[in-house]
Coordinates of C-alpha atoms and ligand atoms in Angstrom, one line a residue:
M1 CA -0.9 -58.9 4.4
T2 CA 2.3 -57.2 5.4
F3 CA 5.8 -58.7 5.0
C4 CA 9.1 -57.1 5.2
D5 CA 10.8 -56.9 1.8
K6 CA 14.0 -55.3 2.7
I7 CA 16.4 -56.1 5.5
Q8 CA 19.3 -53.8 6.0
I9 CA 22.1 -54.2 8.4
H10 CA 23.8 -51.0 9.4
S11 CA 27.1 -50.8 11.1
I12 CA 27.4 -47.9 13.4
K13 CA 30.9 -46.5 12.9
G14 CA 33.4 -47.5 15.5
R15 CA 30.7 -49.2 17.7
N16 CA 30.7 -52.6 16.3
M17 CA 26.9 -52.6 16.6
Y18 CA 24.3 -53.3 14.1
I19 CA 20.7 -52.3 13.5
L20 CA 18.3 -54.5 11.7
R21 CA 15.9 -52.4 9.8
L22 CA 12.8 -54.0 8.4
T23 CA 10.9 -52.2 5.7
Y24 CA 7.3 -53.2 5.0
S25 CA 5.2 -53.2 2.0
R26 CA 2.1 -54.9 0.7
F27 CA 2.2 -58.0 -1.4
S28 CA -0.2 -59.8 -3.5
K29 CA -1.7 -63.1 -2.1
Q30 CA 0.3 -65.1 -4.6
R31 CA 3.7 -63.7 -3.5
D32 CA 2.9 -63.9 0.2
I33 CA 3.8 -67.6 0.5
N34 CA 7.1 -67.2 -1.3
T35 CA 8.0 -64.1 0.5
G36 CA 7.0 -65.8 3.8
I37 CA 9.5 -68.6 3.1
V38 CA 12.2 -66.1 2.3
F39 CA 11.4 -64.2 5.4
I40 CA 11.5 -67.3 7.7
T41 CA 14.9 -68.3 6.1
L42 CA 16.3 -64.8 6.7
C43 CA 14.9 -64.9 10.3
Y44 CA 16.9 -68.1 10.8
Y45 CA 20.1 -66.5 9.7
F46 CA 19.4 -63.4 11.7
R47 CA 18.0 -65.1 14.7
D48 CA 20.5 -63.6 17.1
I49 CA 19.6 -60.2 15.9
L50 CA 15.9 -60.8 16.1
L51 CA 16.1 -62.3 19.5
S52 CA 17.6 -59.1 20.7
L53 CA 15.2 -56.8 19.0
H54 CA 13.8 -55.5 22.3
G55 CA 16.7 -53.1 22.3
N56 CA 17.6 -50.8 19.5
Y57 CA 21.1 -52.0 18.9
V58 CA 22.4 -55.4 18.8
R59 CA 26.0 -56.3 19.3
I60 CA 27.1 -59.2 17.1
E61 CA 30.5 -60.6 18.0
R62 CA 30.6 -64.2 16.9
M63 CA 34.2 -65.1 16.5
S64 CA 35.1 -68.5 15.1
P65 CA 38.3 -70.2 16.4
N66 CA 39.7 -69.0 13.0
N67 CA 39.6 -65.4 14.0
T68 CA 41.0 -65.9 17.4
S69 CA 44.2 -64.0 17.9
V70 CA 46.4 -62.8 20.8
L71 CA 48.7 -59.8 21.1
L72 CA 51.6 -60.8 23.4
I73 CA 53.3 -57.7 24.8
Y74 CA 56.7 -58.2 26.3
T75 CA 57.7 -55.4 28.6
G76 CA 60.6 -57.1 30.4
G77 CA 61.2 -58.9 33.7
T78 CA 62.7 -62.2 34.7
I79 CA 60.5 -64.2 32.3
G80 CA 62.5 -62.9 29.3
M81 CA 66.0 -62.9 30.9
I82 CA 68.9 -65.2 30.4
E83 CA 71.9 -65.8 32.7
N84 CA 75.2 -64.4 31.5
A85 CA 77.5 -67.4 31.8
E86 CA 80.5 -65.2 32.7
T87 CA 79.0 -62.9 35.3
G88 CA 76.0 -65.0 36.5
A89 CA 73.9 -61.8 36.2
L90 CA 70.5 -61.9 34.5
E91 CA 70.3 -60.0 31.3
S92 CA 67.3 -59.3 29.0
F93 CA 67.2 -61.0 25.7
N94 CA 65.4 -60.6 22.5
F95 CA 61.8 -61.8 22.2
E96 CA 62.7 -64.3 19.5
H97 CA 64.7 -66.1 22.1
L98 CA 61.6 -66.4 24.3
Q99 CA 59.8 -68.1 21.4
K100 CA 62.8 -70.4 20.9
H101 CA 62.5 -71.5 24.5
V102 CA 58.8 -72.0 24.3
P103 CA 58.3 -74.1 21.2
E104 CA 54.8 -75.0 22.6
L105 CA 53.7 -71.6 21.3
Q106 CA 53.7 -73.1 17.8
N107 CA 51.0 -75.5 19.0
F108 CA 48.3 -72.9 19.4
T109 CA 46.2 -73.0 16.3
F110 CA 45.5 -69.3 16.3
R111 CA 47.6 -66.2 15.5
I112 CA 49.9 -64.8 18.2
D113 CA 51.4 -61.5 17.4
T114 CA 54.1 -59.9 19.5
Y115 CA 55.1 -56.4 20.6
Q116 CA 58.3 -55.9 22.4
F117 CA 59.4 -53.0 24.6
D118 CA 62.8 -51.9 23.4
P119 CA 64.8 -52.0 25.5
P120 CA 62.9 -54.3 27.9
M121 CA 62.2 -52.8 31.3
D122 CA 62.9 -54.1 34.7
S123 CA 59.5 -53.6 36.3
S124 CA 61.0 -51.4 39.0
D125 CA 61.4 -48.8 36.2
M126 CA 57.7 -48.9 35.3
D127 CA 56.0 -45.6 35.6
P128 CA 52.8 -43.9 34.4
D129 CA 54.4 -43.3 30.9
A130 CA 54.9 -47.0 30.5
W131 CA 51.3 -47.6 31.6
R132 CA 50.2 -45.0 29.0
K133 CA 52.2 -46.8 26.4
L134 CA 50.5 -50.1 27.3
V135 CA 47.1 -48.5 27.2
R136 CA 47.9 -47.0 23.8
I137 CA 49.1 -50.4 22.4
I138 CA 45.9 -52.1 23.6
S139 CA 43.5 -49.5 22.4
D140 CA 45.2 -49.1 19.0
N141 CA 44.9 -52.9 18.5
Y142 CA 41.7 -53.5 20.4
N143 CA 39.6 -54.6 17.5
Q144 CA 42.3 -56.9 16.0
Y145 CA 42.7 -59.2 18.9
T146 CA 40.6 -61.6 21.0
G147 CA 42.8 -60.9 24.1
F148 CA 46.0 -59.4 25.3
V149 CA 48.8 -61.0 27.3
I150 CA 51.4 -58.8 29.0
L151 CA 54.7 -60.2 30.1
H152 CA 55.9 -58.1 33.0
G153 CA 58.4 -58.2 35.8
T154 CA 56.8 -59.4 39.0
D155 CA 58.0 -56.6 41.3
T156 CA 55.5 -54.0 40.1
M157 CA 53.1 -56.2 38.1
A158 CA 50.3 -55.6 40.6
Y159 CA 50.7 -51.8 40.2
T160 CA 50.6 -52.0 36.4
A161 CA 47.6 -54.4 36.5
S162 CA 45.8 -52.0 38.9
A163 CA 46.5 -48.9 36.9
L164 CA 45.5 -50.6 33.6
S165 CA 42.2 -51.7 35.1
F166 CA 41.3 -48.1 35.7
M167 CA 42.8 -46.7 32.5
L168 CA 40.9 -49.1 30.3
E169 CA 37.3 -48.1 30.9
G170 CA 34.7 -50.3 29.3
L171 CA 37.1 -53.1 28.7
N172 CA 35.4 -56.1 27.2
K173 CA 38.4 -58.3 26.4
P174 CA 40.9 -60.2 28.6
V175 CA 44.1 -58.4 29.5
I176 CA 46.3 -60.9 31.3
L177 CA 49.5 -60.0 33.0
T178 CA 52.0 -62.7 33.8
G179 CA 55.7 -63.2 34.4
S180 CA 57.9 -65.6 36.3
Q181 CA 60.2 -66.1 39.2
L182 CA 62.7 -68.1 37.1
P183 CA 63.8 -67.1 33.6
I184 CA 62.2 -69.0 30.9
G185 CA 65.4 -70.6 29.8
V186 CA 66.0 -72.2 33.2
L187 CA 65.1 -75.9 33.6
R188 CA 62.6 -75.5 36.4
T189 CA 61.1 -72.2 35.1
D190 CA 57.6 -71.3 36.1
G191 CA 57.5 -69.0 33.0
K192 CA 56.3 -71.5 30.5
E193 CA 53.2 -72.6 32.4
N194 CA 52.4 -69.0 33.2
L195 CA 52.7 -67.9 29.6
L196 CA 50.9 -70.8 28.0
T197 CA 48.0 -70.7 30.4
S198 CA 47.7 -66.9 30.2
I199 CA 47.3 -67.2 26.4
E200 CA 44.6 -69.9 26.9
I201 CA 42.7 -67.6 29.3
A202 CA 43.1 -64.6 27.0
T203 CA 41.3 -66.6 24.2
A204 CA 38.7 -68.4 26.3
R205 CA 35.2 -67.7 25.3
H206 CA 31.7 -68.7 26.2
P207 CA 29.7 -70.7 23.7
N208 CA 28.0 -67.4 22.7
G209 CA 31.4 -66.0 21.7
R210 CA 31.8 -63.6 24.6
P211 CA 35.2 -63.6 26.4
I212 CA 35.1 -65.5 29.7
V213 CA 37.4 -63.0 31.5
P214 CA 36.9 -59.5 30.1
E215 CA 39.1 -58.0 32.9
V216 CA 42.6 -56.9 33.6
C217 CA 44.0 -59.9 35.6
I218 CA 47.2 -61.4 36.8
F219 CA 47.8 -65.1 36.1
F220 CA 50.5 -66.6 38.3
E221 CA 51.2 -70.1 39.6
N222 CA 47.8 -71.6 38.7
H223 CA 45.7 -68.7 39.9
L224 CA 43.9 -66.0 38.0
T225 CA 43.3 -62.9 40.2
R226 CA 41.7 -59.5 39.6
G227 CA 44.5 -57.0 38.7
N228 CA 43.5 -54.3 41.2
R229 CA 43.1 -56.7 44.1
T230 CA 46.4 -58.5 43.8
T231 CA 49.6 -58.0 45.8
K232 CA 53.1 -59.5 45.4
I233 CA 53.7 -61.4 48.6
N234 CA 56.8 -63.5 47.9
A235 CA 60.0 -63.1 46.1
E236 CA 61.2 -66.7 46.6
N237 CA 58.2 -68.9 45.9
F238 CA 56.5 -69.6 42.6
N239 CA 53.3 -68.6 44.4
A240 CA 54.3 -64.9 44.3
F241 CA 50.9 -63.2 44.3
R242 CA 47.8 -63.2 46.4
S243 CA 44.4 -61.6 46.0
Y244 CA 43.2 -60.2 49.2
N245 CA 39.6 -59.5 49.8
Y246 CA 38.5 -61.0 46.5
P247 CA 38.2 -64.6 45.4
V248 CA 40.4 -66.0 42.6
L249 CA 38.8 -65.7 39.2
A250 CA 40.1 -69.0 37.9
S251 CA 42.2 -71.9 39.0
A252 CA 44.3 -73.9 36.5
G253 CA 44.7 -77.6 37.1
I254 CA 44.0 -80.3 34.5
H255 CA 41.2 -77.9 33.5
I256 CA 40.9 -74.2 33.9
K257 CA 38.0 -73.7 36.3
Y258 CA 36.5 -70.2 36.0
N259 CA 34.7 -68.6 38.9
N260 CA 32.1 -67.1 36.6
V261 CA 30.1 -65.5 39.4
Q262 CA 33.1 -63.4 40.5
I263 CA 34.2 -62.3 37.0
H264 CA 33.2 -58.8 36.1
T265 CA 31.3 -58.5 32.8
E266 CA 29.9 -55.2 31.6
K267 CA 26.1 -55.5 31.5
V268 CA 25.8 -53.0 28.6
Q269 CA 28.5 -53.5 26.1
R270 CA 30.5 -50.3 25.7
E271 CA 33.2 -48.9 23.6
L272 CA 36.7 -49.0 25.1
Q273 CA 37.5 -45.7 26.6
P274 CA 41.2 -45.4 27.2
H275 CA 42.4 -42.9 29.8
Y276 CA 45.8 -41.3 29.8
L277 CA 45.5 -38.6 32.4
L278 CA 46.9 -39.7 35.8
D279 CA 47.2 -37.8 39.1
T280 CA 50.7 -38.6 40.1
N281 CA 50.4 -36.8 43.5
I282 CA 49.4 -40.0 45.1
A283 CA 51.5 -41.8 47.6
I284 CA 50.9 -44.3 50.3
L285 CA 51.6 -42.8 53.6
K286 CA 51.7 -45.4 56.3
L287 CA 50.5 -44.0 59.5
F288 CA 52.1 -45.5 62.6
P289 CA 52.0 -44.5 66.3
G290 CA 54.3 -41.6 66.9
I291 CA 54.5 -40.4 63.3
Q292 CA 55.7 -36.8 63.3
E293 CA 54.1 -34.2 61.1
K294 CA 57.2 -32.0 61.1
R295 CA 59.4 -34.9 59.9
G296 CA 57.4 -35.1 56.8
G297 CA 54.9 -37.5 58.2
C298 CA 51.8 -36.0 56.7
H299 CA 52.3 -34.3 53.4
S300 CA 49.2 -32.7 52.1
R301 CA 50.7 -32.6 48.6
Y302 CA 50.1 -36.3 48.4
K303 CA 46.8 -38.1 48.6
G304 CA 46.2 -41.4 50.3
T305 CA 47.1 -42.8 53.7
E306 CA 47.2 -46.3 55.1
S307 CA 45.8 -46.1 58.5
C308 CA 45.2 -48.5 61.3
G309 CA 42.9 -51.5 61.5
A310 CA 39.7 -50.9 59.6
G311 CA 40.6 -47.3 58.7
N312 CA 41.3 -45.6 62.1
L313 CA 43.8 -42.9 62.7
R314 CA 44.7 -41.0 65.9
F315 CA 42.9 -37.7 65.8
G316 CA 45.8 -35.7 67.1
Q317 CA 48.3 -37.4 64.9
C318 CA 48.0 -35.0 62.0
S319 CA 45.9 -32.0 61.6
A320 CA 42.6 -32.9 59.9
E321 CA 43.2 -30.7 56.9
R322 CA 46.6 -32.4 56.3
V323 CA 45.3 -35.9 56.3
V324 CA 44.1 -36.1 52.7
S325 CA 41.9 -39.0 51.9
P326 CA 40.7 -41.6 51.1
S327 CA 42.4 -43.4 53.9
S328 CA 42.8 -47.1 53.3
A329 CA 42.7 -49.8 55.9
Q330 CA 45.9 -51.3 57.2
C331 CA 44.4 -54.7 57.6
L332 CA 44.6 -56.3 54.2
R333 CA 41.9 -58.7 55.2
T334 CA 39.4 -56.0 55.9
R335 CA 36.6 -56.2 53.4
H336 CA 35.1 -52.8 54.0
Y337 CA 36.4 -49.5 55.1
H338 CA 34.2 -48.6 58.0
C339 CA 34.1 -44.9 57.6
K340 CA 31.8 -44.2 60.5
R341 CA 32.2 -47.0 62.9
Y342 CA 34.6 -45.4 65.3
P343 CA 34.4 -42.0 67.0
M344 CA 37.7 -40.7 65.4
Q345 CA 36.4 -41.6 62.0
R346 CA 33.3 -39.7 62.5
R347 CA 35.3 -36.7 63.7
Y348 CA 37.5 -36.8 60.6
G349 CA 34.4 -37.3 58.5
R350 CA 32.9 -34.1 59.9
N351 CA 36.1 -32.2 59.2
G352 CA 36.1 -33.4 55.6
A353 CA 39.4 -35.1 56.1
L354 CA 38.2 -38.6 55.2
Ligands
LIG401 N1 63.3 -57.5 38.8 C1 62.3 -58.3 38.1 C2 61.3 -57.3 37.6 O1 60.3 -57.1 38.3 C3 61.8 -59.4 38.9 C4 60.8 -60.3 38.2 O2 60.5 -60.2 37.0 O3 60.3 -61.1 38.9 O4 61.3 -56.8 36.5

């Protein structure tokens, strides 16, 4: 009779994966029973691994609430500002003040570490270098934290969220951006709710230990939306963001209801692959009736146009070579870009312009 007498667990460097190797040998009849009991006991302990033995590698990531932790990155924005009593102007203040104004942070039973941009940035100053910095912070600390919360000004939060979603390839943990319309020290601030719920979402896990939202998202005014689908729509209301063409990923009321079907999860668990190279020759060129090429209407140096309706543009408007694509649809509610539906689209397609 054959039993395994050696079970080895190998960690594959940097991959957080394990192989269970069973080594077989022959045993005498007498020892078979004892070894069988040992084997069954070990099977019980390693049942997760054994259940997944149909593949070569098994990812084990069972985190108990004890090893939950969040990295809170404060980049700047209204959420961390305070009103100067003399001038009435909003000024950035130190992150410790933020904690002082949100004593509820102490109620979380897990570790919350912080990283502060120094000096804090108004989000209108955000640029690819700041995105790279965020990607670097996340990837350097990726294995230490359950999730990441980024406090960010609302003006360009959607751009940062979108950029990060492409720069963090293979992301398998929540990266939640949030901010507020009113500074956190102000009585009616929306910042507290946004911050506390974002932390909750960043640490939310399924019973099997997997994060519920392993995506780059924006949480604002009770809604969690996909980062690269979200647009700022309002500078006055608390409800400042909207996800066009994609459902919200979660709604926060008394309970946080996750829209699990719409949340992206990687089928095959991959290593995080951070990207730092960005093509900055991209601009949105809004095409409108009468736009003049000579007046700098169509600059071939830049890529990306916003065209009419579902992606139409007047054929004579710009020479085909100068309209560099892909062209996006003007209509925010359009679900698909109908590349070949209209004659002019087919013409541009033939010319290689779209
Ligand atoms: N100017 C601020 C910023 O985007 C506005 C805000 O945080 O809402 O940084």
